[in-house]
Amino acid sequence: MSFRIDQKQFFLDTYRTRNRDTLTNIDQADCEQAVEKFFQDFLKQQSNFGLKGPALYRDKHITFLLKGLRHVPRTHESLDASRPWLIYWIIQSLYLLDEQLSEAYINDICDFLQRCQHPNGGFGGGPGQIAHLAPTYAAVNALCLLRSEKAYKILNREKLSTWLETIRNPSNGSFSLHVNGESDIRATYCAASVATLCQLEDRAELFEDTAEWVASCQTYEGGFGACPGAEAHGGYSFCGYATLLLLDRESLCDRESLLRWTVNRQMTFEGGFQGRANKLVDGCYSFWVGALLPLIQAVQRKKPTRDNSDIVKNHEHLFDTIAAQEYVLLCCQVYQIGGFTDRPKVNSGGSDFYHTCYCLSGLSLFQDDGQDQTSIICGDHENKLRNTHPLFNIGPECAREAMDYYSHEKQ
Ligand SMILES: CC(C)=CCC/C(C)=C/CC/C(C)=C/COP(=O)(O)OP(=O)(O)O
Ligand SMILES: [Zn+2]
């Protein structure tokens, strides 16, 4: 099997980079031996499949994710305040892998998320914690992914609206992540996403001036920073552009410069995306940066260019979709234990639910050209994932059904 990138050299470079700070006197021979062993193991795994290209270890990922889901109620220490996130990352990943959740899991998730909802609106990172926009976004996405009335009914929309009012900054239209918390572009995205999915009735007043504040976060580089004046970054660029689309104010930003910045985040050597200039490639940017491309293309498709030529004709050349898929499949999959990571690790191969969710979500977007349902799949067709909605990052029908339900529910 031949790979587009020099995989072995890549592992070697990554190994050296990762050990630069901890091992000052790294022994060259040991290093190359470790990489050689890792590479041979890796090739053995891949050749078991003998397919058109790299394989997706679907069953390993499902086992890893279900095991994680069982442990969420007992999660503590560093992830104690991120439990709705853990649920969302895991069930979005299972959705993409086309693994149906059992009724027992659905009931347990509903009960747990209900306990995370604050009596005054919004969700905390766990039961009894203060409401925060990040776990609120994760909890709402998770409820939508469950696609059941029982899940939809958990959400108190009236209280959610009241709470959002209290964290809105009326002086400039931005939002704080929680009462007295920091204000950044993640907060405006989380607020706009939940207000749209839950069809909050006071959306117009809630988001007065918000789009102008978000547009002021676009930097001279083309991407968006966390707040006005901050460095452009993939995570914040996604939040910024998606918010403008959710608020139907996309025309406030400089789309051409955002597109230029976005396509330049794909690295020619690794094939994956970095989050900002001069930093390392990371699998999670497959979604945060990767989702900007279909979002921008969807807008371009609607609008003719100045000379009336169809700009979308060129869309396939905007980035190398096969290289982007290869990075996720070859460099981020942890085939020994399932799940995904940011970049290859020779010694300790840990995966996590955050990278599993965003590697799979990015891979799903790369596999779908969004135009005429023609998929561009790297490897065997068995690698095909379900589609995700690039604005919310849940299944497109999950978003549609939730909005349909809430638009008919009296607030
Ligand atoms: C909806 C929501 C909560 C979105 C979050 C978006 C997101 C991923 C923001 C990234 C934040 C950031 C500056 C990371 C840089 O970390 P780093 O310096 O370790 O990474 P880098 O070297 O890749 O920049
Ligand atoms: Zn990452």
XYZ file of C-alpha atoms and ligand atoms in Angstrom:
436
model
C 0.000 0.000 0.000
C 1.371 3.413 -0.796
C 0.489 6.528 1.135
C 0.371 10.025 -0.242
C 2.523 11.339 2.568
C 5.742 9.937 3.914
C 4.113 8.461 6.968
C 7.290 7.207 8.556
C 9.039 10.540 8.230
C 5.980 12.209 9.656
C 5.963 9.947 12.727
C 9.654 10.588 13.195
C 9.267 14.357 12.972
C 6.293 14.302 15.318
C 8.169 12.143 17.801
C 11.076 14.562 17.807
C 8.823 17.593 18.154
C 6.888 16.067 21.019
C 10.009 15.123 22.939
C 11.864 18.340 22.344
C 10.997 19.818 25.735
C 11.155 16.707 27.907
C 14.203 14.874 26.496
C 17.026 17.271 25.939
C 19.481 14.557 24.988
C 17.376 12.310 22.843
C 19.242 9.320 21.506
C 18.853 9.297 17.747
C 19.085 5.495 17.391
C 16.502 4.844 20.139
C 14.175 7.331 18.599
C 14.387 5.785 15.142
C 13.979 2.289 16.587
C 10.825 3.330 18.437
C 9.414 4.918 15.305
C 10.292 1.864 13.204
C 8.466 -0.464 15.605
C 5.446 1.821 15.729
C 5.422 2.117 11.947
C 5.666 -1.660 11.373
C 2.774 -2.252 13.817
C 0.810 0.408 12.039
C 1.433 -1.122 8.598
C 0.489 -4.586 9.865
C -2.831 -3.236 11.098
C -3.561 -1.463 7.846
C -2.550 -4.403 5.628
C -5.040 -6.627 7.447
C -7.624 -4.809 5.434
C -5.986 -4.825 1.984
C -8.455 -2.252 0.776
C -8.372 0.788 -1.448
C -6.815 2.924 1.251
C -6.695 3.461 4.993
C -9.446 1.766 6.979
C -11.767 3.238 9.599
C -11.719 1.070 12.747
C -15.447 1.432 13.251
C -15.981 -1.381 15.789
C -13.047 -0.301 17.937
C -14.396 3.240 18.050
C -17.900 2.087 18.978
C -16.551 -0.051 21.847
C -14.402 2.847 23.081
C -17.352 5.267 22.934
C -19.907 3.001 24.638
C -17.475 2.278 27.436
C -17.011 6.031 27.889
C -20.750 6.645 27.928
C -21.194 4.165 30.778
C -18.644 6.091 32.837
C -20.029 9.614 32.386
C -22.055 9.596 35.652
C -18.891 8.712 37.548
C -16.666 11.265 35.793
C -14.823 13.506 38.211
C -11.709 15.663 38.589
C -10.700 17.551 35.444
C -13.812 16.695 33.413
C -16.284 17.200 36.243
C -17.571 20.440 34.724
C -17.800 19.047 31.174
C -20.205 16.162 31.522
C -22.808 17.391 28.997
C -19.835 17.806 26.617
C -18.760 14.202 27.187
C -22.274 13.019 26.401
C -22.477 15.173 23.280
C -19.019 14.178 21.959
C -19.815 10.498 22.491
C -23.330 10.413 21.051
C -22.441 12.609 18.064
C -19.568 10.190 17.327
C -21.885 7.175 17.642
C -24.402 8.898 15.381
C -21.752 9.470 12.694
C -20.700 5.821 12.989
C -24.367 4.862 12.525
C -24.611 3.140 15.892
C -28.112 3.296 17.336
C -28.393 4.041 21.070
C -30.488 1.622 23.152
C -33.614 2.895 24.949
C -31.834 2.347 28.268
C -29.008 4.708 27.245
C -31.480 7.288 25.919
C -33.373 7.246 29.243
C -30.191 7.510 31.302
C -28.927 10.443 29.208
C -32.283 12.239 29.515
C -32.277 11.779 33.307
C -28.708 12.967 33.611
C -29.153 16.063 31.417
C -32.309 16.946 33.300
C -30.251 16.999 36.507
C -27.708 19.313 34.832
C -30.372 21.903 33.913
C -30.288 24.885 36.277
C -33.606 25.909 37.872
C -33.073 29.440 36.497
C -32.333 28.245 32.951
C -29.372 26.873 30.980
C -27.242 23.853 31.867
C -24.265 23.444 34.166
C -21.259 21.190 33.680
C -22.870 18.682 36.071
C -25.774 18.452 38.522
C -25.896 21.420 40.916
C -23.354 23.523 38.962
C -24.019 27.075 37.738
C -25.381 27.498 34.217
C -22.692 28.046 31.566
C -23.104 28.543 27.808
C -20.641 25.832 26.768
C -22.359 22.887 28.534
C -25.718 24.441 27.558
C -24.724 24.203 23.887
C -23.523 20.618 24.422
C -26.689 19.606 26.310
C -28.999 21.072 23.635
C -27.053 19.341 20.853
C -27.243 16.078 22.810
C -31.019 16.416 23.333
C -31.475 17.045 19.593
C -29.349 13.989 18.747
C -31.686 11.807 20.833
C -34.590 12.693 18.506
C -37.367 11.968 21.010
C -40.162 13.969 22.588
C -38.972 12.889 26.024
C -35.607 14.560 25.300
C -37.101 17.721 23.738
C -39.426 18.199 26.729
C -36.538 18.380 29.193
C -35.581 21.793 27.941
C -37.200 24.743 29.701
C -37.219 27.271 26.835
C -38.766 30.099 28.803
C -36.098 29.859 31.505
C -33.398 29.509 28.846
C -34.500 32.823 27.296
C -34.543 34.566 30.678
C -31.076 33.291 31.529
C -29.669 34.313 28.120
C -30.972 37.830 28.794
C -28.932 37.941 32.012
C -25.651 37.053 30.275
C -26.138 39.316 27.277
C -23.988 42.463 27.392
C -26.383 45.205 26.261
C -23.540 47.683 25.651
C -22.215 45.777 22.608
C -24.431 42.712 21.932
C -21.812 40.154 23.028
C -22.511 37.365 25.544
C -20.693 36.166 28.652
C -20.247 32.437 29.144
C -21.930 32.666 32.559
C -23.073 35.344 34.990
C -19.992 37.525 35.680
C -17.981 35.333 33.294
C -15.686 36.146 30.385
C -17.178 37.264 27.113
C -15.925 35.836 23.816
C -17.032 34.577 20.429
C -17.671 31.038 21.741
C -20.408 32.513 23.908
C -22.149 34.250 20.987
C -22.003 31.048 18.917
C -23.362 28.860 21.729
C -26.155 31.374 22.375
C -27.067 31.691 18.674
C -26.960 27.920 18.162
C -29.237 27.046 21.100
C -31.604 29.947 20.377
C -31.990 28.675 16.789
C -32.350 24.976 17.591
C -34.825 25.721 20.399
C -36.598 28.362 18.289
C -36.591 30.927 21.117
C -39.262 33.490 20.427
C -37.304 36.553 21.550
C -34.375 35.947 19.177
C -34.547 39.351 17.488
C -34.163 41.325 20.764
C -31.692 38.844 22.257
C -29.246 39.275 19.384
C -29.505 43.007 18.770
C -25.946 44.266 17.899
C -24.480 40.747 18.265
C -23.628 40.324 14.572
C -21.768 43.651 14.509
C -19.733 42.596 17.585
C -18.910 39.215 15.977
C -17.866 40.878 12.710
C -15.487 43.115 14.694
C -13.625 39.931 15.784
C -12.471 39.242 12.182
C -8.777 40.100 11.972
C -6.501 41.380 9.223
C -5.488 37.714 8.691
C -9.015 36.805 7.543
C -10.018 34.472 10.383
C -11.763 35.458 13.622
C -10.243 35.892 17.079
C -11.868 35.244 20.473
C -12.691 38.951 20.878
C -11.849 42.151 18.973
C -8.081 42.499 18.502
C -7.189 38.844 19.270
C -5.294 36.440 16.964
C -7.294 34.536 14.314
C -7.888 30.903 15.281
C -9.805 27.985 13.714
C -12.058 27.401 16.733
C -13.035 31.056 16.956
C -13.339 31.446 13.164
C -15.882 28.651 13.113
C -17.789 30.297 15.997
C -17.710 33.699 14.290
C -18.763 32.681 10.797
C -21.403 30.212 12.041
C -22.893 32.923 14.309
C -23.158 35.366 11.400
C -24.926 32.691 9.343
C -27.260 31.769 12.208
C -28.170 35.448 12.603
C -28.512 35.848 8.827
C -25.853 38.611 8.803
C -23.082 36.910 6.825
C -22.620 39.954 4.606
C -21.026 41.817 7.547
C -17.769 39.867 7.198
C -15.075 39.763 4.542
C -15.799 36.329 3.068
C -12.966 36.340 0.532
C -10.319 36.966 3.165
C -11.872 34.353 5.482
C -11.751 31.833 2.636
C -8.105 32.660 1.899
C -7.188 32.271 5.578
C -9.167 29.002 5.858
C -7.662 27.192 2.862
C -4.183 28.182 4.042
C -4.713 26.253 7.295
C -4.377 22.932 5.390
C -0.769 21.828 5.626
C 0.745 20.445 2.448
C 2.998 17.943 4.207
C 0.564 16.304 6.647
C -2.707 16.958 4.763
C -4.484 17.946 7.991
C -5.401 21.408 9.281
C -3.676 23.638 11.820
C -5.695 26.025 14.038
C -3.552 29.107 13.432
C -0.477 30.246 11.553
C 2.805 28.554 12.515
C 1.234 25.950 14.809
C 0.988 22.163 14.555
C -1.649 20.220 12.640
C -4.359 18.788 14.895
C -7.219 16.381 14.014
C -9.876 18.502 15.785
C -9.403 21.314 13.236
C -10.746 18.890 10.634
C -14.069 20.107 11.951
C -13.423 23.623 13.292
C -11.590 24.713 10.127
C -13.035 22.041 7.809
C -16.636 23.130 8.487
C -15.879 26.661 7.285
C -15.413 25.375 3.732
C -18.933 23.968 3.156
C -20.403 26.970 4.991
C -18.599 29.431 2.733
C -19.385 27.339 -0.346
C -23.085 27.232 0.548
C -23.130 31.042 0.550
C -21.109 31.295 -2.661
C -23.474 28.896 -4.361
C -26.360 31.205 -3.629
C -24.584 34.310 -4.900
C -23.297 34.766 -8.433
C -19.822 36.240 -8.749
C -19.225 39.692 -10.223
C -18.690 38.347 -13.720
C -21.631 35.977 -13.265
C -19.453 32.881 -13.551
C -20.343 30.122 -11.125
C -17.609 30.287 -8.507
C -18.621 26.908 -7.088
C -17.362 25.182 -10.208
C -13.933 25.526 -8.644
C -14.890 24.339 -5.185
C -13.248 20.942 -5.438
C -9.898 22.641 -5.820
C -10.241 24.744 -2.684
C -8.585 22.079 -0.587
C -7.332 18.506 -0.901
C -10.162 16.451 0.548
C -8.389 13.096 0.186
C -5.294 14.377 2.004
C -7.541 15.751 4.758
C -9.218 12.339 5.163
C -5.851 10.557 5.105
C -4.619 12.706 7.984
C -7.602 11.745 10.153
C -7.516 8.048 9.241
C -3.768 7.497 9.267
C -2.500 9.933 11.860
C -5.325 10.384 14.384
C -6.925 6.939 14.738
C -5.703 5.071 17.795
C -6.300 1.589 16.476
C -5.097 -0.183 19.639
C -7.833 1.169 21.914
C -10.212 2.946 19.536
C -10.937 6.676 19.405
C -8.937 9.506 17.874
C -6.195 11.863 18.969
C -4.741 15.178 17.754
C -1.607 13.756 16.059
C 0.399 10.498 16.076
C 2.038 9.420 19.293
C 4.753 6.801 19.218
C 4.942 5.916 22.902
C 1.665 6.674 24.623
C -1.301 6.296 22.314
C -4.153 7.922 24.217
C -7.380 8.911 22.489
C -10.068 11.200 23.902
C -13.736 11.914 23.255
C -13.210 15.526 22.143
C -10.815 14.524 19.344
C -12.932 11.487 18.487
C -15.972 13.713 17.955
C -14.219 16.405 15.923
C -12.045 14.013 13.858
C -15.142 12.017 12.890
C -17.210 15.174 12.279
C -14.497 16.597 9.998
C -14.087 13.272 8.216
C -17.830 13.169 7.594
C -17.724 16.649 6.025
C -14.711 15.764 3.851
C -16.507 12.662 2.536
C -19.452 14.693 1.316
C -19.046 17.293 -1.406
C -22.422 18.740 -0.419
C -23.367 19.428 -4.017
C -25.017 16.481 -5.694
C -24.700 13.790 -3.030
C -21.551 12.472 -4.688
C -19.241 11.349 -1.957
C -15.480 11.496 -2.217
C -14.451 8.736 0.127
C -10.848 7.963 0.979
C -10.479 4.194 1.364
C -13.203 1.613 1.064
C -16.871 2.586 0.983
C -17.146 0.964 4.444
C -15.451 4.118 5.747
C -18.535 6.195 4.922
C -19.951 8.105 7.890
C -23.351 9.720 8.322
C -23.562 13.413 7.429
C -23.323 16.231 9.925
C -24.821 19.730 9.757
C -21.848 22.135 9.518
C -23.598 24.903 11.515
C -24.605 22.909 14.605
C -22.529 19.733 14.259
C -25.375 17.279 14.742
C -27.155 15.194 12.103
C -29.038 17.451 9.647
C -32.336 15.695 10.360
C -31.744 15.954 14.130
C -31.515 19.733 13.732
C -34.556 19.903 11.447
C -36.755 17.758 13.673
C -35.845 19.688 16.849
C -36.538 23.068 15.215
C -39.798 21.708 13.891
C -40.810 20.438 17.340
C -39.908 23.651 19.177
C -41.476 25.930 16.593
C -44.813 24.249 17.371
C -44.342 24.115 21.142
C -45.762 27.065 23.054
C -43.029 28.803 25.039
C -18.338 25.995 20.697
C -17.006 26.048 21.307
C -16.914 25.995 22.777
C -15.945 26.151 20.501
C -14.545 26.078 20.905
C -13.718 26.466 19.753
C -12.243 26.194 19.951
C -11.737 24.842 19.626
C -11.447 27.187 20.334
C -10.002 27.000 20.415
C -9.398 27.744 21.560
C -7.883 27.889 21.420
C -7.306 29.241 21.236
C -7.114 26.856 21.464
C -5.644 26.958 21.292
O -5.063 25.989 22.024
P -3.561 25.554 21.703
O -2.670 26.751 21.741
O -3.260 24.417 22.617
O -3.735 24.969 20.246
P -3.104 25.417 18.835
O -1.640 25.283 18.951
O -3.686 24.430 17.881
O -3.573 26.824 18.559
Zn -7.146 19.335 19.114
